Coordinates of C-alpha atoms in Angstrom, one line a residue:
M15 CA 112.7 122.9 111.2
T16 CA 109.9 125.1 109.7
P17 CA 108.8 123.2 106.4
T18 CA 108.6 125.3 103.5
T19 CA 106.3 125.6 100.3
S20 CA 107.5 127.9 98.3
S21 CA 107.4 126.8 94.3
A22 CA 110.5 128.1 93.5
T23 CA 112.3 125.2 96.1
Q24 CA 109.6 122.5 94.9
P25 CA 110.6 119.6 92.4
T26 CA 108.4 118.6 89.9
G27 CA 109.1 115.1 90.3
R28 CA 111.7 113.3 92.4
H29 CA 114.5 115.4 93.2
R30 CA 117.3 115.3 90.7
S31 CA 119.3 118.1 92.0
P32 CA 123.3 118.4 93.7
A33 CA 121.8 118.9 97.0
P34 CA 119.0 115.8 98.3
T35 CA 115.3 117.6 99.6
F36 CA 113.8 115.7 102.5
A37 CA 109.9 116.0 102.1
V38 CA 106.9 115.6 104.8
I39 CA 104.0 114.2 103.2
S40 CA 100.5 114.3 105.7
G41 CA 98.0 112.1 106.0
D42 CA 95.4 114.8 104.6
Q43 CA 97.7 115.0 101.7
V44 CA 98.0 111.2 101.4
Q45 CA 93.9 110.9 101.8
Q46 CA 93.7 113.8 98.9
A47 CA 96.4 112.2 96.3
L48 CA 94.5 108.4 96.6
R49 CA 90.8 109.4 97.1
G50 CA 88.8 108.4 94.4
R51 CA 91.7 106.4 92.5
E52 CA 90.8 102.9 93.3
K53 CA 91.2 101.7 89.7
Q54 CA 94.6 103.2 89.0
I55 CA 95.6 102.1 92.4
V56 CA 94.5 98.5 91.9
E57 CA 96.1 98.6 88.3
L58 CA 99.0 100.0 90.5
V59 CA 99.3 97.0 92.8
E60 CA 98.8 94.4 89.8
A61 CA 101.9 95.5 88.4
T62 CA 103.8 95.8 91.3
Y63 CA 103.3 92.1 92.0
R64 CA 104.1 91.5 88.4
L65 CA 107.2 93.1 88.8
H66 CA 108.1 91.4 92.1
G67 CA 106.6 87.9 90.4
A68 CA 109.1 88.4 87.8
G69 CA 112.3 89.1 90.2
D70 CA 112.2 93.0 89.8
S71 CA 112.4 93.5 93.6
V72 CA 113.7 93.0 96.8
N73 CA 111.6 91.8 99.6
P74 CA 113.4 91.0 102.8
P75 CA 111.3 89.4 105.7
S76 CA 109.5 91.8 108.1
Y77 CA 111.0 92.1 111.5
F78 CA 108.6 92.3 114.5
L79 CA 109.6 94.0 117.0
R80 CA 107.5 93.3 120.4
F81 CA 107.2 93.8 123.7
P82 CA 107.0 91.8 127.3
D83 CA 104.6 94.1 129.2
R84 CA 102.7 94.7 126.1
P85 CA 102.4 91.1 124.2
T86 CA 99.5 92.2 122.2
A87 CA 101.6 95.0 121.2
R88 CA 104.2 95.2 118.2
I89 CA 106.2 97.4 115.6
I90 CA 106.8 95.9 112.2
A91 CA 109.7 97.1 109.7
L92 CA 109.2 96.4 106.1
P93 CA 111.9 97.2 104.3
A94 CA 111.8 96.6 100.4
S95 CA 113.2 97.5 96.9
I96 CA 111.2 97.7 93.7
G97 CA 112.8 98.0 90.3
G98 CA 110.2 98.8 86.9
S99 CA 109.2 102.4 86.3
V100 CA 108.4 102.6 90.4
N101 CA 112.1 102.2 91.5
V102 CA 112.6 103.2 94.9
D103 CA 113.8 101.7 97.9
G104 CA 112.6 101.9 101.2
L105 CA 111.1 101.3 105.0
K106 CA 107.5 101.1 106.3
W107 CA 107.6 101.1 110.2
I108 CA 104.0 100.3 111.1
S109 CA 102.5 99.7 114.7
S110 CA 99.9 97.8 115.8
F111 CA 98.6 98.7 119.2
P112 CA 94.9 97.1 119.9
A113 CA 94.2 98.5 122.9
N114 CA 94.4 102.2 121.0
V115 CA 90.7 100.7 120.3
E116 CA 89.4 101.4 123.2
A117 CA 91.1 104.6 124.1
G118 CA 88.9 106.0 121.0
L119 CA 92.7 105.9 118.4
P120 CA 93.1 103.6 115.8
R121 CA 95.5 100.4 116.4
A122 CA 97.6 101.3 113.7
S123 CA 99.8 104.1 112.8
A124 CA 102.7 103.7 110.4
V125 CA 104.8 106.4 108.5
L126 CA 107.1 104.6 105.1
I127 CA 110.6 106.3 104.0
L128 CA 111.3 106.4 100.5
N129 CA 114.6 106.0 99.4
D130 CA 116.7 107.3 96.1
H131 CA 117.5 104.5 94.0
D132 CA 120.9 106.1 93.0
T133 CA 121.9 107.8 95.6
G134 CA 120.3 106.2 98.9
Y135 CA 119.3 109.5 100.3
P136 CA 116.0 109.3 101.9
F137 CA 114.1 111.9 100.2
A138 CA 110.6 111.6 101.5
C139 CA 108.9 110.6 104.8
L140 CA 104.9 110.3 104.5
E141 CA 101.9 109.0 106.9
S142 CA 101.9 105.6 106.1
S143 CA 98.7 104.2 107.2
I144 CA 96.4 105.5 105.0
I145 CA 99.1 103.9 102.1
S146 CA 98.9 100.7 103.9
A147 CA 94.8 100.7 104.1
T148 CA 95.5 101.3 100.5
R149 CA 97.7 98.7 99.3
T150 CA 95.8 96.6 101.7
A151 CA 92.6 96.9 99.7
A152 CA 93.5 97.1 96.9
S153 CA 95.2 93.8 97.0
A154 CA 92.0 92.5 98.0
A155 CA 90.3 94.0 95.2
L156 CA 92.6 92.6 92.8
A157 CA 92.0 88.8 94.2
A158 CA 88.6 89.3 94.7
D159 CA 88.6 89.5 91.0
W160 CA 91.2 87.2 89.4
L161 CA 90.2 84.6 92.2
S162 CA 86.2 84.7 90.8
R163 CA 87.2 84.6 87.1
G164 CA 85.9 80.9 86.1
R165 CA 83.1 80.6 88.9
P166 CA 79.8 82.9 89.6
R167 CA 81.0 85.9 90.4
P168 CA 80.3 86.6 94.4
S169 CA 76.7 89.0 94.8
R170 CA 76.6 88.2 98.8
V171 CA 80.0 89.9 100.6
G172 CA 80.0 89.5 104.2
F173 CA 82.5 91.6 106.2
F174 CA 84.2 89.3 109.6
G175 CA 85.7 92.4 111.4
T176 CA 84.4 96.1 111.1
G177 CA 87.2 98.1 111.6
L178 CA 89.5 100.5 109.1
I179 CA 90.9 97.6 106.9
A180 CA 87.2 96.8 106.1
R181 CA 86.2 100.1 105.4
Y182 CA 88.7 100.3 102.9
I183 CA 88.3 97.0 100.9
H184 CA 84.5 97.5 100.9
T185 CA 85.2 100.8 99.4
F186 CA 87.9 99.5 96.8
L187 CA 85.4 96.9 96.0
A188 CA 82.9 99.3 94.8
G189 CA 85.4 101.3 93.1
T190 CA 86.5 98.5 90.8
G191 CA 82.6 98.2 90.0
W192 CA 81.9 95.3 92.6
T193 CA 77.8 95.2 93.0
F194 CA 76.3 92.8 95.5
D195 CA 72.6 91.6 96.7
N196 CA 73.6 91.8 99.7
I197 CA 75.9 93.0 102.2
G198 CA 76.9 90.9 105.5
V199 CA 78.3 92.3 109.1
Y200 CA 79.8 90.3 111.9
D201 CA 81.8 91.6 114.5
V202 CA 82.6 90.4 117.9
S203 CA 81.5 94.1 118.7
A204 CA 77.8 94.7 118.6
D205 CA 78.6 98.6 118.7
N206 CA 81.4 98.2 116.0
A207 CA 79.1 96.1 113.6
A208 CA 76.6 98.7 114.3
G209 CA 78.9 101.3 113.3
F210 CA 79.9 99.7 110.0
H211 CA 76.2 99.3 109.3
G212 CA 75.7 102.9 109.8
Y213 CA 78.8 103.7 107.3
L214 CA 77.2 101.6 104.6
Q215 CA 74.0 103.8 104.9
E216 CA 75.7 107.2 104.6
A217 CA 78.2 105.6 102.0
G218 CA 74.9 105.6 100.0
T219 CA 75.4 101.5 99.0
T220 CA 71.9 100.2 100.3
G221 CA 70.5 102.5 97.0
H222 CA 72.6 100.3 94.4
A223 CA 74.1 97.3 96.5
G224 CA 71.2 95.5 98.2
Q225 CA 70.2 95.2 101.7
V226 CA 72.7 95.0 104.7
T227 CA 72.4 92.4 106.9
V228 CA 74.1 92.4 110.5
H229 CA 74.6 88.9 111.7
N230 CA 74.3 87.7 115.6
S231 CA 77.0 84.7 114.4
A232 CA 80.1 84.1 112.9
E233 CA 78.3 81.5 111.2
D234 CA 75.2 82.5 109.7
L235 CA 77.6 86.0 108.3
I236 CA 80.2 82.9 106.5
R237 CA 77.3 80.1 105.5
S238 CA 75.1 83.4 103.8
S239 CA 78.1 85.0 101.8
D240 CA 79.5 83.7 98.3
L241 CA 82.5 86.2 99.2
I242 CA 83.9 86.7 102.7
V243 CA 86.3 89.1 104.2
F244 CA 88.2 88.4 107.4
A245 CA 89.7 91.6 108.4
T246 CA 89.8 91.5 112.3
V247 CA 92.9 91.3 115.4
A248 CA 92.9 88.1 115.9
G249 CA 95.8 86.2 117.2
K250 CA 95.0 83.0 117.0
P251 CA 92.1 80.5 114.9
H252 CA 89.0 81.1 116.1
V253 CA 86.6 79.7 112.9
T254 CA 87.0 76.2 113.2
D255 CA 84.0 74.7 111.7
R256 CA 84.8 73.2 107.9
A257 CA 81.4 72.6 107.9
W258 CA 80.4 76.4 107.3
F259 CA 82.2 76.6 104.2
A260 CA 80.7 73.7 102.5
H261 CA 79.1 76.8 99.5
H262 CA 83.0 76.8 98.6
P263 CA 83.1 80.8 99.0
L264 CA 86.0 82.7 98.0
V265 CA 87.9 83.7 101.6
L266 CA 90.2 87.3 101.2
H267 CA 91.8 86.3 104.7
V268 CA 93.5 89.7 105.4
S269 CA 94.0 89.1 108.9
L270 CA 95.4 85.7 108.5
R271 CA 95.3 84.3 111.9
D272 CA 91.3 83.9 111.9
L273 CA 90.6 80.0 110.4
A274 CA 92.0 76.5 111.3
P275 CA 94.1 75.2 109.7
E276 CA 92.1 72.0 108.9
I277 CA 89.8 74.7 107.2
L278 CA 93.0 75.5 104.8
L279 CA 93.6 71.7 104.3
D280 CA 89.9 71.5 102.8
S281 CA 90.2 74.6 100.5
A282 CA 92.7 76.1 97.4
N283 CA 95.2 78.6 99.3
F284 CA 96.9 81.3 97.5
V285 CA 99.3 83.5 99.5
D286 CA 101.0 87.0 98.1
D287 CA 104.3 85.3 98.8
V288 CA 104.9 82.1 100.0
E289 CA 108.2 82.4 102.2
H290 CA 106.8 85.5 103.6
C291 CA 102.9 84.3 104.6
L292 CA 104.2 81.1 106.1
K293 CA 105.2 82.4 109.7
A294 CA 104.8 84.1 112.8
D295 CA 101.7 81.9 113.4
T296 CA 99.9 82.6 110.8
S297 CA 96.7 80.3 109.2
P298 CA 98.7 78.8 106.6
H299 CA 101.8 78.5 108.7
L300 CA 100.3 76.4 111.3
A301 CA 99.0 75.0 108.5
E302 CA 102.2 73.9 107.5
Q303 CA 103.3 72.9 110.9
L304 CA 100.6 70.6 110.7
T305 CA 100.8 68.8 108.0
G306 CA 104.9 68.7 107.8
S307 CA 105.0 70.4 103.9
R308 CA 103.3 73.6 101.8
D309 CA 101.9 70.8 99.4
F310 CA 98.4 72.6 101.3
L311 CA 99.5 75.9 98.8
D312 CA 97.7 76.0 95.4
G313 CA 100.4 79.1 94.5
T314 CA 100.2 82.6 94.4
L315 CA 98.0 85.8 93.5
N316 CA 100.6 86.4 90.4
D317 CA 100.8 82.5 89.5
V318 CA 96.9 83.2 89.0
M319 CA 97.2 86.7 86.7
T320 CA 100.5 84.7 84.8
G321 CA 97.8 81.6 83.7
G322 CA 99.9 79.3 85.9
V323 CA 97.3 78.2 87.6
T324 CA 93.5 78.1 87.8
P325 CA 91.4 78.4 91.1
P326 CA 89.2 75.3 91.1
T327 CA 85.3 75.6 91.7
D328 CA 84.7 72.7 94.0
R329 CA 86.1 73.6 97.0
P330 CA 86.5 76.7 98.9
V331 CA 89.2 79.3 97.8
I332 CA 91.4 81.1 100.5
F333 CA 93.5 84.2 100.0
S334 CA 96.3 85.0 102.4
P335 CA 98.5 88.3 102.0
F336 CA 100.7 88.4 104.1
G337 CA 101.8 92.2 102.8
L338 CA 104.8 93.3 100.8
G339 CA 106.5 96.3 101.3
V340 CA 107.0 97.0 97.8
L341 CA 103.2 97.7 97.3
D342 CA 103.7 100.0 100.3
L343 CA 106.7 102.0 98.1
A344 CA 104.6 101.3 94.9
V345 CA 101.5 103.4 96.4
G346 CA 104.1 105.6 98.3
N347 CA 105.9 106.3 95.3
Y348 CA 102.5 107.1 93.8
V349 CA 101.6 109.5 96.6
Y350 CA 104.6 111.5 96.4
D351 CA 104.8 112.2 92.7
E352 CA 101.3 113.4 92.7
V353 CA 101.6 115.4 95.9
A354 CA 104.7 117.0 93.8
L355 CA 103.0 117.4 90.4
A356 CA 100.4 119.4 92.3
G357 CA 103.5 121.6 93.7
H358 CA 102.4 121.0 97.3
L359 CA 105.5 119.3 98.3
H360 CA 106.8 120.6 102.0
L361 CA 110.3 120.5 102.2
I362 CA 112.3 120.7 105.0
D363 CA 114.8 123.2 105.1
H364 CA 118.7 122.1 105.3
F365 CA 117.7 118.8 106.7
F366 CA 120.8 117.1 105.1
H367 CA 123.4 119.4 107.4
E368 CA 126.5 117.9 106.6
L369 CA 127.1 117.6 102.8
R370 CA 130.8 118.7 102.4
R371 CA 133.4 115.8 103.2
Y372 CA 136.0 117.6 104.5
G373 CA 133.5 120.8 105.3

């Protein structure tokens, strides 16, 4: 059906009318609602972590759809419910098809469905690859802030992997006040590394953030960085030398499967959620299998934020976030409210048809 943009039929926030409404929010609208609001989104993600830590959420395990004929591809369902002022339920449905990159398409695509807390009716479908990248980057920036407290603030950042997530993490670090003397770049694809270097130059970062260096090896990047961002599509550990981390950097292990478990065992380890992160052959999951216990974990990011745990300074500190559906809900609900308040919701006429019990 054709969406309507008549202001007379648009709610000013989440629908409260007797007849449920359903909106479709495009990627362009999502980006407009989020652009330049890095500080607000990081604050929203922090508040959501605190709600989750306090038990005001439901975040069951993610469900993986895999394909025997396409072993590198997967589609993941992340159902969740968050309370507090967000108070919404929903589902993110996100695909990861690495072969897309060779065809000139982004690896990941996604939609997010928001459900009304009181009726259960879905009230919006949002393009969600941007929402997913945004909540991932906001989580990384939040972790970089909290986990670097008590140690010299990192002045040299290294990006291992140079795709969309790396770009968003850089944007969120810059947007929340981080500056660096040097930005290091490494990718197994020289073309991708050069492209990210060009992005940094076009973004104007070299003027106020120091030198940008494209490294020829993973070892050079890691040894020369105080803050390391892993944002790859690796399916199993490929960084195995513990000596590369002898300078005790802060590591944002966003892609989860880059580091050999022995490196984690030499480090302080923090996750977003223990049960979620220790599965699906992530590096923390492999460390658990290797040792037979979870003693190598120091806590969650929420434990650090609430003062329950203080990250050490005498060894590497690694943050491995599995990615929680409640974060997608919080950011998606923020986008919905912003678009609705601007009067730009595209409502689908008569999306719900059988609304009378007996016709």
